[in-house]
mmCIF file of C-alpha atoms in Angstrom:
data_model
loop_
_atom_site.group_PDB
_atom_site.id
_atom_site.type_symbol
_atom_site.label_atom_id
_atom_site.label_comp_id
_atom_site.label_asym_id
_atom_site.label_seq_id
_atom_site.Cartn_x
_atom_site.Cartn_y
_atom_site.Cartn_z
ATOM 1 C CA MET A 173 23.071 -8.482 46.107
ATOM 2 C CA THR A 174 26.003 -9.329 43.522
ATOM 3 C CA LEU A 175 29.139 -7.112 44.994
ATOM 4 C CA LEU A 176 31.785 -5.932 42.837
ATOM 5 C CA SER A 177 35.597 -5.120 43.984
ATOM 6 C CA GLY A 178 36.431 -2.213 42.296
ATOM 7 C CA THR A 179 33.678 -3.051 40.001
ATOM 8 C CA GLY A 180 33.183 0.573 37.667
ATOM 9 C CA TYR A 181 35.307 2.795 39.429
ATOM 10 C CA SER A 182 38.053 4.408 38.430
ATOM 11 C CA GLU A 183 41.549 5.024 40.874
ATOM 12 C CA GLU A 184 40.219 8.898 41.233
ATOM 13 C CA GLY A 185 37.205 7.303 42.580
ATOM 14 C CA ARG A 186 35.293 8.503 39.490
ATOM 15 C CA PRO A 187 32.485 6.174 37.669
ATOM 16 C CA GLU A 188 33.718 4.860 34.594
ATOM 17 C CA ALA A 189 32.079 3.558 30.870
ATOM 18 C CA GLY A 190 31.374 0.465 30.075
ATOM 19 C CA MET A 191 31.217 -0.448 27.003
ATOM 20 C CA GLY A 192 31.971 -3.500 25.966
ATOM 21 C CA VAL A 193 31.204 -7.061 27.560
ATOM 22 C CA GLY A 194 32.504 -10.840 28.186
ATOM 23 C CA VAL A 195 32.273 -13.306 29.973
ATOM 24 C CA ALA A 196 34.123 -16.951 30.522
ATOM 25 C CA ASP A 197 36.097 -19.308 33.158
ATOM 26 C CA VAL A 198 39.254 -17.715 32.426
ATOM 27 C CA ASP A 199 41.471 -19.143 34.742
ATOM 28 C CA GLY A 200 39.639 -23.218 35.172
ATOM 29 C CA ASP A 201 37.832 -22.193 38.720
ATOM 30 C CA GLY A 202 34.662 -23.257 36.762
ATOM 31 C CA ARG A 203 32.810 -19.849 37.117
ATOM 32 C CA MET A 204 32.165 -16.995 35.328
ATOM 33 C CA ASP A 205 34.483 -14.116 35.037
ATOM 34 C CA LEU A 206 33.607 -10.664 33.294
ATOM 35 C CA PHE A 207 35.747 -8.499 31.246
ATOM 36 C CA VAL A 208 34.400 -5.169 30.711
ATOM 37 C CA THR A 209 36.068 -2.259 27.789
ATOM 38 C CA HIS A 210 36.089 1.262 28.815
ATOM 39 C CA LEU A 211 37.241 4.310 27.561
ATOM 40 C CA SER A 212 40.921 6.144 27.111
ATOM 41 C CA ASN A 213 42.449 6.360 30.802
ATOM 42 C CA GLU A 214 39.743 3.468 31.998
ATOM 43 C CA VAL A 215 41.870 0.358 32.347
ATOM 44 C CA ASN A 216 39.458 -2.212 30.695
ATOM 45 C CA GLU A 217 38.616 -4.194 33.795
ATOM 46 C CA LEU A 218 38.722 -8.218 34.659
ATOM 47 C CA TYR A 219 36.183 -9.087 37.409
ATOM 48 C CA LEU A 220 36.892 -12.566 39.131
ATOM 49 C CA ASN A 221 33.936 -14.626 40.489
ATOM 50 C CA HIS A 222 34.211 -15.924 43.852
ATOM 51 C CA GLY A 223 31.246 -17.786 43.543
ATOM 52 C CA ASN A 224 29.104 -16.098 46.457
ATOM 53 C CA GLY A 225 28.249 -13.461 45.489
ATOM 54 C CA THR A 226 31.537 -11.421 44.660
ATOM 55 C CA PHE A 227 33.765 -10.583 42.350
ATOM 56 C CA THR A 228 37.287 -9.311 42.296
ATOM 57 C CA ASN A 229 39.457 -6.974 40.027
ATOM 58 C CA GLY A 230 41.572 -8.946 38.968
ATOM 59 C CA THR A 231 42.607 -6.970 36.339
ATOM 60 C CA ASN A 232 46.717 -6.185 36.223
ATOM 61 C CA ALA A 233 47.748 -9.456 38.059
ATOM 62 C CA ALA A 234 45.765 -10.779 34.837
ATOM 63 C CA GLY A 235 47.906 -8.821 32.519
ATOM 64 C CA LEU A 236 44.746 -6.943 30.780
ATOM 65 C CA GLY A 237 45.361 -3.284 32.369
ATOM 66 C CA ALA A 238 48.056 -1.382 30.904
ATOM 67 C CA PRO A 239 47.562 -2.314 27.409
ATOM 68 C CA SER A 240 44.448 -0.628 27.340
ATOM 69 C CA LEU A 241 45.357 2.464 29.533
ATOM 70 C CA LEU A 242 45.500 4.626 26.566
ATOM 71 C CA TYR A 243 42.571 3.139 24.269
ATOM 72 C CA VAL A 244 38.777 3.583 23.935
ATOM 73 C CA GLY A 245 37.674 -0.404 23.831
ATOM 74 C CA TRP A 246 33.979 -1.696 21.902
ATOM 75 C CA GLY A 247 33.184 -5.414 21.475
ATOM 76 C CA THR A 248 34.561 -8.018 22.964
ATOM 77 C CA GLU A 249 34.617 -11.681 23.008
ATOM 78 C CA PHE A 250 36.320 -15.070 24.829
ATOM 79 C CA PHE A 251 37.349 -17.801 22.266
ATOM 80 C CA ASP A 252 40.143 -20.161 22.605
ATOM 81 C CA ALA A 253 42.075 -19.541 19.588
ATOM 82 C CA ASP A 254 44.036 -22.128 19.876
ATOM 83 C CA ASN A 255 42.173 -24.630 21.308
ATOM 84 C CA ASP A 256 44.142 -24.937 24.071
ATOM 85 C CA GLY A 257 41.253 -25.455 26.445
ATOM 86 C CA ASP A 258 41.936 -21.982 27.762
ATOM 87 C CA PRO A 259 40.134 -19.005 26.512
ATOM 88 C CA ASP A 260 41.669 -16.001 24.307
ATOM 89 C CA LEU A 261 40.343 -12.475 24.481
ATOM 90 C CA TYR A 262 39.448 -10.059 21.014
ATOM 91 C CA VAL A 263 38.979 -5.980 22.092
ATOM 92 C CA THR A 264 38.248 -4.043 19.435
ATOM 93 C CA ASN A 265 39.859 -0.578 19.840
ATOM 94 C CA GLY A 266 38.351 3.158 18.265
ATOM 95 C CA HIS A 267 37.840 6.434 19.624
ATOM 96 C CA VAL A 268 34.604 8.520 19.797
ATOM 97 C CA MET A 269 36.152 11.843 18.926
ATOM 98 C CA ASP A 270 37.504 12.149 15.818
ATOM 99 C CA ASP A 271 39.060 15.010 16.364
ATOM 100 C CA ILE A 272 41.054 13.507 19.806
ATOM 101 C CA GLU A 273 44.329 14.208 17.829
ATOM 102 C CA ALA A 274 44.109 18.125 18.493
ATOM 103 C CA TYR A 275 43.732 17.213 22.147
ATOM 104 C CA SER A 276 46.076 14.585 22.863
ATOM 105 C CA ASP A 277 49.625 14.081 21.868
ATOM 106 C CA SER A 278 49.258 10.228 22.914
ATOM 107 C CA ILE A 279 45.935 9.120 22.221
ATOM 108 C CA SER A 280 44.209 9.118 18.203
ATOM 109 C CA TYR A 281 40.931 8.158 16.748
ATOM 110 C CA ARG A 282 42.409 4.867 15.020
ATOM 111 C CA GLU A 283 43.558 2.516 17.327
ATOM 112 C CA ARG A 284 44.743 -0.618 16.638
ATOM 113 C CA ASP A 285 42.933 -3.999 17.886
ATOM 114 C CA PHE A 286 44.255 -6.172 20.841
ATOM 115 C CA PHE A 287 44.332 -10.006 20.721
ATOM 116 C CA PHE A 288 45.427 -11.466 24.362
ATOM 117 C CA GLU A 289 46.832 -15.432 24.680
ATOM 118 C CA ASN A 290 45.579 -16.756 27.830
ATOM 119 C CA LEU A 291 49.044 -19.072 29.001
ATOM 120 C CA GLY A 292 46.935 -20.889 31.805
ATOM 121 C CA GLY A 293 45.429 -19.528 34.768
ATOM 122 C CA GLY A 294 43.754 -16.327 34.046
ATOM 123 C CA ARG A 295 47.459 -14.617 32.817
ATOM 124 C CA PHE A 296 46.976 -12.974 29.505
ATOM 125 C CA VAL A 297 50.138 -11.730 26.901
ATOM 126 C CA GLU A 298 49.120 -9.247 24.109
ATOM 127 C CA ARG A 299 49.833 -10.971 21.192
ATOM 128 C CA GLY A 300 48.311 -8.562 17.963
ATOM 129 C CA LEU A 301 51.351 -6.871 16.349
ATOM 130 C CA GLN A 302 52.468 -11.448 16.357
ATOM 131 C CA SER A 303 49.067 -12.351 15.062
ATOM 132 C CA GLY A 304 48.974 -10.942 11.177
ATOM 133 C CA PRO A 305 49.389 -8.169 9.509
ATOM 134 C CA PHE A 306 46.028 -6.706 10.277
ATOM 135 C CA PHE A 307 46.548 -6.252 13.589
ATOM 136 C CA ARG A 308 49.290 -3.045 12.499
ATOM 137 C CA GLU A 309 46.690 -1.475 11.084
ATOM 138 C CA GLN A 310 44.642 1.726 12.679
ATOM 139 C CA ASP A 311 40.553 1.939 12.422
ATOM 140 C CA VAL A 312 37.220 2.702 14.644
ATOM 141 C CA GLY A 313 36.151 -0.676 15.890
ATOM 142 C CA ARG A 314 32.964 -1.370 17.115
ATOM 143 C CA GLY A 315 31.740 -4.717 17.442
ATOM 144 C CA VAL A 316 32.974 -8.358 17.522
ATOM 145 C CA ALA A 317 31.233 -11.714 17.009
ATOM 146 C CA VAL A 318 32.316 -15.915 17.481
ATOM 147 C CA LEU A 319 31.782 -17.768 14.798
ATOM 148 C CA ASP A 320 33.883 -20.927 13.291
ATOM 149 C CA PHE A 321 32.570 -19.750 9.154
ATOM 150 C CA ASP A 322 34.285 -22.807 7.383
ATOM 151 C CA GLY A 323 33.671 -25.382 10.004
ATOM 152 C CA ASP A 324 37.153 -26.043 11.019
ATOM 153 C CA GLY A 325 37.234 -25.920 13.758
ATOM 154 C CA ARG A 326 39.070 -23.113 14.388
ATOM 155 C CA LEU A 327 36.986 -20.023 15.839
ATOM 156 C CA ASP A 328 37.500 -16.944 13.909
ATOM 157 C CA LEU A 329 35.876 -12.916 14.004
ATOM 158 C CA ALA A 330 33.798 -10.994 12.415
ATOM 159 C CA LEU A 331 34.340 -6.957 13.186
ATOM 160 C CA THR A 332 32.422 -3.972 12.052
ATOM 161 C CA ARG A 333 33.772 -0.420 12.375
ATOM 162 C CA ASN A 334 33.164 2.751 12.510
ATOM 163 C CA GLY A 335 31.991 4.220 8.939
ATOM 164 C CA GLY A 336 34.687 2.164 7.146
ATOM 165 C CA ARG A 337 33.843 -2.033 6.707
ATOM 166 C CA ALA A 338 33.457 -5.123 8.011
ATOM 167 C CA HIS A 339 36.172 -7.021 8.587
ATOM 168 C CA LEU A 340 36.514 -11.292 8.453
ATOM 169 C CA LEU A 341 39.372 -12.369 10.049
ATOM 170 C CA HIS A 342 40.736 -16.640 9.625
ATOM 171 C CA ASN A 343 41.573 -18.472 12.035
ATOM 172 C CA GLU A 344 44.914 -19.775 10.717
ATOM 173 C CA THR A 345 46.669 -20.856 14.104
ATOM 174 C CA ALA A 346 48.781 -23.720 13.599
ATOM 175 C CA SER A 347 47.606 -26.390 16.277
ATOM 176 C CA ARG A 348 46.774 -29.888 16.715
ATOM 177 C CA HIS A 349 45.273 -29.255 20.151
ATOM 178 C CA HIS A 350 41.025 -31.046 19.848
ATOM 179 C CA PHE A 351 37.811 -29.606 20.268
ATOM 180 C CA LEU A 352 34.497 -30.083 20.294
ATOM 181 C CA SER A 353 31.292 -28.048 18.933
ATOM 182 C CA LEU A 354 28.356 -27.401 20.114
ATOM 183 C CA ARG A 355 24.550 -26.700 18.933
ATOM 184 C CA LEU A 356 21.892 -26.897 21.660
ATOM 185 C CA GLU A 357 18.510 -27.465 20.370
ATOM 186 C CA GLY A 358 15.607 -26.673 23.372
ATOM 187 C CA ARG A 359 12.152 -28.507 23.373
ATOM 188 C CA LYS A 360 10.769 -27.202 26.289
ATOM 189 C CA SER A 361 13.448 -25.038 27.568
ATOM 190 C CA ASN A 362 13.605 -22.085 24.686
ATOM 191 C CA ARG A 363 14.574 -22.989 20.983
ATOM 192 C CA ASP A 364 18.309 -22.503 21.006
ATOM 193 C CA GLY A 365 18.771 -23.524 24.224
ATOM 194 C CA ILE A 366 19.604 -19.945 25.466
ATOM 195 C CA GLY A 367 20.877 -20.115 29.238
ATOM 196 C CA ALA A 368 21.482 -23.629 29.222
ATOM 197 C CA TRP A 369 25.438 -24.876 31.209
ATOM 198 C CA VAL A 370 27.651 -27.140 29.584
ATOM 199 C CA THR A 371 29.826 -29.208 31.588
ATOM 200 C CA LEU A 372 32.735 -31.153 29.951
ATOM 201 C CA THR A 373 35.182 -33.193 30.779
ATOM 202 C CA THR A 374 37.664 -34.980 28.613
ATOM 203 C CA GLY A 375 41.762 -35.944 29.889
ATOM 204 C CA GLY A 376 41.264 -35.590 33.744
ATOM 205 C CA ARG A 377 40.406 -31.462 33.064
ATOM 206 C CA ARG A 378 36.814 -29.977 33.480
ATOM 207 C CA LEU A 379 35.914 -27.411 31.487
ATOM 208 C CA VAL A 380 32.698 -24.927 31.783
ATOM 209 C CA ALA A 381 30.612 -22.889 29.713
ATOM 210 C CA GLU A 382 27.377 -21.011 29.209
ATOM 211 C CA ARG A 383 24.730 -21.083 26.344
ATOM 212 C CA ARG A 384 24.451 -17.085 26.283
ATOM 213 C CA SER A 385 22.408 -15.047 23.502
ATOM 214 C CA GLY A 386 25.036 -12.584 23.151
ATOM 215 C CA SER A 387 27.856 -10.310 24.164
ATOM 216 C CA SER A 388 30.592 -8.302 23.144
ATOM 217 C CA TYR A 389 28.309 -4.721 21.952
ATOM 218 C CA LEU A 390 25.834 -4.732 19.560
ATOM 219 C CA SER A 391 26.816 -8.065 18.214
ATOM 220 C CA ALA A 392 25.576 -11.684 18.512
ATOM 221 C CA SER A 393 28.506 -14.402 17.652
ATOM 222 C CA GLU A 394 27.223 -17.869 15.698
ATOM 223 C CA GLY A 395 25.867 -19.046 18.901
ATOM 224 C CA LEU A 396 27.794 -22.392 19.238
ATOM 225 C CA VAL A 397 29.269 -24.172 22.876
ATOM 226 C CA HIS A 398 32.986 -24.494 21.451
ATOM 227 C CA PHE A 399 35.467 -25.996 23.788
ATOM 228 C CA GLY A 400 39.315 -26.104 23.200
ATOM 229 C CA LEU A 401 40.304 -29.832 24.671
ATOM 230 C CA GLY A 402 44.235 -29.128 24.187
ATOM 231 C CA PRO A 403 45.915 -32.494 23.714
ATOM 232 C CA SER A 404 43.170 -34.834 24.651
ATOM 233 C CA SER A 405 41.107 -35.949 21.811
ATOM 234 C CA GLY A 406 38.862 -37.923 24.213
ATOM 235 C CA PRO A 407 36.767 -39.837 24.794
ATOM 236 C CA VAL A 408 34.641 -36.800 25.554
ATOM 237 C CA ASP A 409 31.934 -36.815 28.433
ATOM 238 C CA LEU A 410 28.705 -33.897 29.090
ATOM 239 C CA GLU A 411 26.702 -32.374 30.834
ATOM 240 C CA VAL A 412 23.831 -30.745 30.255
ATOM 241 C CA ARG A 413 21.772 -28.548 31.922
ATOM 242 C CA TRP A 414 18.983 -27.182 31.040
ATOM 243 C CA PRO A 415 17.509 -23.620 31.612
ATOM 244 C CA SER A 416 13.852 -26.003 31.941
ATOM 245 C CA GLY A 417 15.871 -27.985 34.632
ATOM 246 C CA LEU A 418 16.979 -31.727 32.759
ATOM 247 C CA ARG A 419 19.559 -32.661 33.398
ATOM 248 C CA GLU A 420 21.361 -35.271 30.528
ATOM 249 C CA LEU A 421 24.744 -36.596 30.528
ATOM 250 C CA PHE A 422 26.335 -37.582 26.857
ATOM 251 C CA SER A 423 29.039 -39.953 27.741
ATOM 252 C CA GLY A 424 31.837 -41.524 25.415
ATOM 253 C CA LEU A 425 31.876 -38.254 22.630
ATOM 254 C CA GLN A 426 35.149 -38.775 20.177
ATOM 255 C CA ALA A 427 36.290 -34.788 19.110
ATOM 256 C CA ASP A 428 36.843 -32.959 16.298
ATOM 257 C CA GLN A 429 32.859 -33.062 15.874
ATOM 258 C CA ARG A 430 30.037 -30.240 15.272
ATOM 259 C CA LEU A 431 27.451 -31.460 17.372
ATOM 260 C CA THR A 432 23.546 -30.949 18.385
ATOM 261 C CA LEU A 433 22.276 -31.795 21.251
ATOM 262 C CA VAL A 434 18.371 -32.228 21.140
ATOM 263 C CA GLU A 435 16.561 -31.847 24.636
ATOM 264 C CA GLY A 436 15.314 -34.321 25.941
ATOM 265 C CA THR A 437 15.938 -36.506 23.280
ATOM 266 C CA GLY A 438 19.399 -37.970 24.034
ATOM 267 C CA VAL A 439 19.968 -37.262 20.521
ATOM 268 C CA LEU A 440 23.064 -36.317 18.834
ATOM 269 C CA GLN A 441 23.506 -35.519 15.393
ATOM 270 C CA VAL A 442 26.468 -34.621 13.184
ATOM 271 C CA SER A 443 25.763 -31.147 12.565
ATOM 272 C CA ARG A 444 27.565 -29.447 8.920
#
């Protein structure tokens, strides 16, 4: 049984309602951590993975608790916005009651979204209001998906609204950091390689990621396994553990590419 320290309960001991879920190794220890969005007066929560079937609530130490107290979080995704190798975090917000202002002086139906920068080691700071005029707008957020729609190696975001138009946020982060994006193609495993575990090593740093089918809230991202490499331009070494049990090694790869890895063939195909 997986044990979650503090999972799913408010400080008063009542069960909390979670909507969106994000998964990433936020602190660089090689284990996947969990982030869950909640209703207002129930802060969003980060659960740190100990690797032995137990998790600890690391919300406040990570800086993710206080900003979310008066907001209702929905779709959420970890993504490396500046390709520095540390997963950043997006949360889209919007209340469930369109008349909430009649009952509260501090909570509104339309809410602004959050962009949390990972400062390293799983410590976050909310940078939304410094990240463009979009974040000054209030709306009723629901879904979030990550994609690189223009293929420039910087991850973009697609957002849905309740009763409103969708938005596509183009990532214009000024960064000289490098990246590697992978599309996995299973043969013995499922076609999309869902469940594959990828370990990347470059410049003395080790990064891990899992090919997942979905997360966030009622959303599915592009399906790339994307690594920000920071200042390292390579060479890059990869180990892929496919769902079939096959392990493959790919060595001496160059950065700043989108590659397709085909299970069991050792073939690298450059994708466009």
